[in-house]
Amino acid sequence: MSVVALPIVSAADAVLSLRGSFCPGCRGRKKPKQTVCFECYSKLSRPQRQNLYKRVGSGYEAAVASALQTLGVETLECK
Protein backbone atom coordinates (compact mmCIF):
# COMPACT_ATOMS: atom_id res chain seq x y z
CA MET A 1 0.00 0.00 0.00
CA SER A 2 1.48 3.33 -1.02
CA VAL A 3 0.98 6.57 0.83
CA VAL A 4 -0.02 9.56 -1.27
CA ALA A 5 1.01 12.93 0.12
CA LEU A 6 -1.45 15.80 0.16
CA PRO A 7 -0.63 18.70 -2.16
CA ILE A 8 0.99 21.59 -0.32
CA VAL A 9 -1.24 24.67 -0.40
CA SER A 10 0.10 27.96 0.97
CA ALA A 11 -2.17 30.72 2.21
CA ALA A 12 -0.98 32.98 -0.61
CA ASP A 13 -1.75 30.37 -3.27
CA ALA A 14 -5.15 29.67 -1.72
CA VAL A 15 -6.07 33.36 -1.88
CA LEU A 16 -4.85 33.67 -5.49
CA SER A 17 -6.90 30.63 -6.45
CA LEU A 18 -10.00 32.04 -4.73
CA ARG A 19 -9.62 35.23 -6.75
CA GLY A 20 -9.22 33.33 -10.01
CA SER A 21 -11.85 32.16 -12.46
CA PHE A 22 -10.42 28.72 -13.29
CA CYS A 23 -11.18 25.59 -11.28
CA PRO A 24 -8.01 23.91 -9.98
CA GLY A 25 -9.79 20.56 -10.21
CA CYS A 26 -10.70 20.50 -13.91
CA ARG A 27 -9.36 23.85 -15.26
CA GLY A 28 -12.93 24.75 -16.24
CA ARG A 29 -14.56 28.05 -15.30
CA LYS A 30 -15.52 28.83 -11.71
CA LYS A 31 -16.83 31.89 -9.94
CA PRO A 32 -14.35 34.03 -8.01
CA LYS A 33 -14.54 33.46 -4.24
CA GLN A 34 -15.34 29.78 -4.86
CA THR A 35 -12.70 27.11 -4.38
CA VAL A 36 -13.75 24.88 -7.28
CA CYS A 37 -16.50 24.68 -9.90
CA PHE A 38 -19.86 23.10 -9.09
CA GLU A 39 -19.01 19.82 -10.85
CA CYS A 40 -15.81 19.35 -8.84
CA TYR A 41 -17.51 20.53 -5.65
CA SER A 42 -20.18 17.85 -6.06
CA LYS A 43 -17.48 15.14 -6.24
CA LEU A 44 -16.27 15.99 -2.71
CA SER A 45 -17.57 14.37 0.45
CA ARG A 46 -19.83 16.41 2.69
CA PRO A 47 -17.09 16.95 5.33
CA GLN A 48 -14.68 18.11 2.61
CA ARG A 49 -17.26 20.57 1.27
CA GLN A 50 -17.91 21.91 4.77
CA ASN A 51 -14.19 22.35 5.43
CA LEU A 52 -13.86 24.60 2.37
CA TYR A 53 -15.75 27.26 4.36
CA LYS A 54 -12.93 27.55 6.91
CA ARG A 55 -10.96 30.77 6.95
CA VAL A 56 -7.57 31.13 5.31
CA GLY A 57 -5.04 30.50 8.07
CA SER A 58 -7.54 28.48 10.11
CA GLY A 59 -7.72 25.23 8.19
CA TYR A 60 -8.71 26.36 4.70
CA GLU A 61 -5.35 25.43 3.17
CA ALA A 62 -5.60 21.86 4.48
CA ALA A 63 -9.20 21.64 3.23
CA VAL A 64 -8.09 22.70 -0.26
CA ALA A 65 -5.25 20.16 -0.19
CA SER A 66 -7.70 17.40 0.75
CA ALA A 67 -10.12 18.46 -1.99
CA LEU A 68 -7.35 18.54 -4.59
CA GLN A 69 -6.20 15.07 -3.57
CA THR A 70 -9.75 13.75 -4.00
CA LEU A 71 -9.95 15.41 -7.42
CA GLY A 72 -6.61 13.89 -8.46
CA VAL A 73 -4.71 17.18 -8.62
CA GLU A 74 -1.08 17.16 -7.47
CA THR A 75 -0.46 20.92 -7.23
CA LEU A 76 -2.54 24.08 -6.97
CA GLU A 77 -1.97 26.21 -10.05
CA CYS A 78 -2.80 29.87 -9.59
CA LYS A 79 -3.03 31.08 -13.18
mmCIF file of C-alpha atoms in Angstrom:
data_model
loop_
_atom_site.group_PDB
_atom_site.id
_atom_site.type_symbol
_atom_site.label_atom_id
_atom_site.label_comp_id
_atom_site.label_asym_id
_atom_site.label_seq_id
_atom_site.Cartn_x
_atom_site.Cartn_y
_atom_site.Cartn_z
ATOM 1 C CA MET A 1 0.000 0.000 0.000
ATOM 2 C CA SER A 2 1.482 3.328 -1.023
ATOM 3 C CA VAL A 3 0.978 6.569 0.828
ATOM 4 C CA VAL A 4 -0.022 9.563 -1.266
ATOM 5 C CA ALA A 5 1.009 12.930 0.120
ATOM 6 C CA LEU A 6 -1.454 15.799 0.155
ATOM 7 C CA PRO A 7 -0.632 18.696 -2.155
ATOM 8 C CA ILE A 8 0.989 21.592 -0.318
ATOM 9 C CA VAL A 9 -1.238 24.669 -0.405
ATOM 10 C CA SER A 10 0.104 27.960 0.968
ATOM 11 C CA ALA A 11 -2.173 30.719 2.213
ATOM 12 C CA ALA A 12 -0.985 32.982 -0.610
ATOM 13 C CA ASP A 13 -1.752 30.366 -3.273
ATOM 14 C CA ALA A 14 -5.154 29.670 -1.716
ATOM 15 C CA VAL A 15 -6.073 33.364 -1.884
ATOM 16 C CA LEU A 16 -4.854 33.669 -5.490
ATOM 17 C CA SER A 17 -6.905 30.629 -6.450
ATOM 18 C CA LEU A 18 -10.004 32.041 -4.729
ATOM 19 C CA ARG A 19 -9.624 35.234 -6.751
ATOM 20 C CA GLY A 20 -9.220 33.326 -10.007
ATOM 21 C CA SER A 21 -11.846 32.158 -12.455
ATOM 22 C CA PHE A 22 -10.415 28.722 -13.293
ATOM 23 C CA CYS A 23 -11.179 25.590 -11.283
ATOM 24 C CA PRO A 24 -8.008 23.910 -9.979
ATOM 25 C CA GLY A 25 -9.794 20.561 -10.215
ATOM 26 C CA CYS A 26 -10.704 20.504 -13.909
ATOM 27 C CA ARG A 27 -9.361 23.846 -15.263
ATOM 28 C CA GLY A 28 -12.929 24.754 -16.240
ATOM 29 C CA ARG A 29 -14.555 28.054 -15.301
ATOM 30 C CA LYS A 30 -15.523 28.833 -11.714
ATOM 31 C CA LYS A 31 -16.831 31.886 -9.940
ATOM 32 C CA PRO A 32 -14.355 34.034 -8.011
ATOM 33 C CA LYS A 33 -14.545 33.456 -4.241
ATOM 34 C CA GLN A 34 -15.338 29.781 -4.859
ATOM 35 C CA THR A 35 -12.702 27.106 -4.380
ATOM 36 C CA VAL A 36 -13.746 24.876 -7.284
ATOM 37 C CA CYS A 37 -16.495 24.679 -9.895
ATOM 38 C CA PHE A 38 -19.857 23.095 -9.089
ATOM 39 C CA GLU A 39 -19.011 19.823 -10.851
ATOM 40 C CA CYS A 40 -15.807 19.348 -8.844
ATOM 41 C CA TYR A 41 -17.510 20.528 -5.648
ATOM 42 C CA SER A 42 -20.180 17.848 -6.059
ATOM 43 C CA LYS A 43 -17.475 15.141 -6.237
ATOM 44 C CA LEU A 44 -16.268 15.989 -2.714
ATOM 45 C CA SER A 45 -17.572 14.370 0.447
ATOM 46 C CA ARG A 46 -19.830 16.406 2.693
ATOM 47 C CA PRO A 47 -17.088 16.950 5.328
ATOM 48 C CA GLN A 48 -14.680 18.107 2.610
ATOM 49 C CA ARG A 49 -17.261 20.573 1.269
ATOM 50 C CA GLN A 50 -17.910 21.908 4.772
ATOM 51 C CA ASN A 51 -14.188 22.353 5.435
ATOM 52 C CA LEU A 52 -13.860 24.599 2.371
ATOM 53 C CA TYR A 53 -15.750 27.260 4.358
ATOM 54 C CA LYS A 54 -12.929 27.545 6.905
ATOM 55 C CA ARG A 55 -10.957 30.775 6.947
ATOM 56 C CA VAL A 56 -7.565 31.126 5.307
ATOM 57 C CA GLY A 57 -5.036 30.503 8.074
ATOM 58 C CA SER A 58 -7.544 28.481 10.105
ATOM 59 C CA GLY A 59 -7.724 25.226 8.194
ATOM 60 C CA TYR A 60 -8.708 26.361 4.703
ATOM 61 C CA GLU A 61 -5.353 25.430 3.167
ATOM 62 C CA ALA A 62 -5.603 21.855 4.483
ATOM 63 C CA ALA A 63 -9.196 21.645 3.228
ATOM 64 C CA VAL A 64 -8.089 22.703 -0.255
ATOM 65 C CA ALA A 65 -5.251 20.162 -0.187
ATOM 66 C CA SER A 66 -7.696 17.404 0.755
ATOM 67 C CA ALA A 67 -10.122 18.457 -1.989
ATOM 68 C CA LEU A 68 -7.352 18.539 -4.586
ATOM 69 C CA GLN A 69 -6.204 15.071 -3.571
ATOM 70 C CA THR A 70 -9.751 13.750 -4.005
ATOM 71 C CA LEU A 71 -9.953 15.411 -7.419
ATOM 72 C CA GLY A 72 -6.610 13.889 -8.461
ATOM 73 C CA VAL A 73 -4.713 17.184 -8.619
ATOM 74 C CA GLU A 74 -1.084 17.165 -7.471
ATOM 75 C CA THR A 75 -0.465 20.916 -7.235
ATOM 76 C CA LEU A 76 -2.544 24.077 -6.968
ATOM 77 C CA GLU A 77 -1.969 26.207 -10.051
ATOM 78 C CA CYS A 78 -2.804 29.871 -9.587
ATOM 79 C CA LYS A 79 -3.029 31.081 -13.179
#
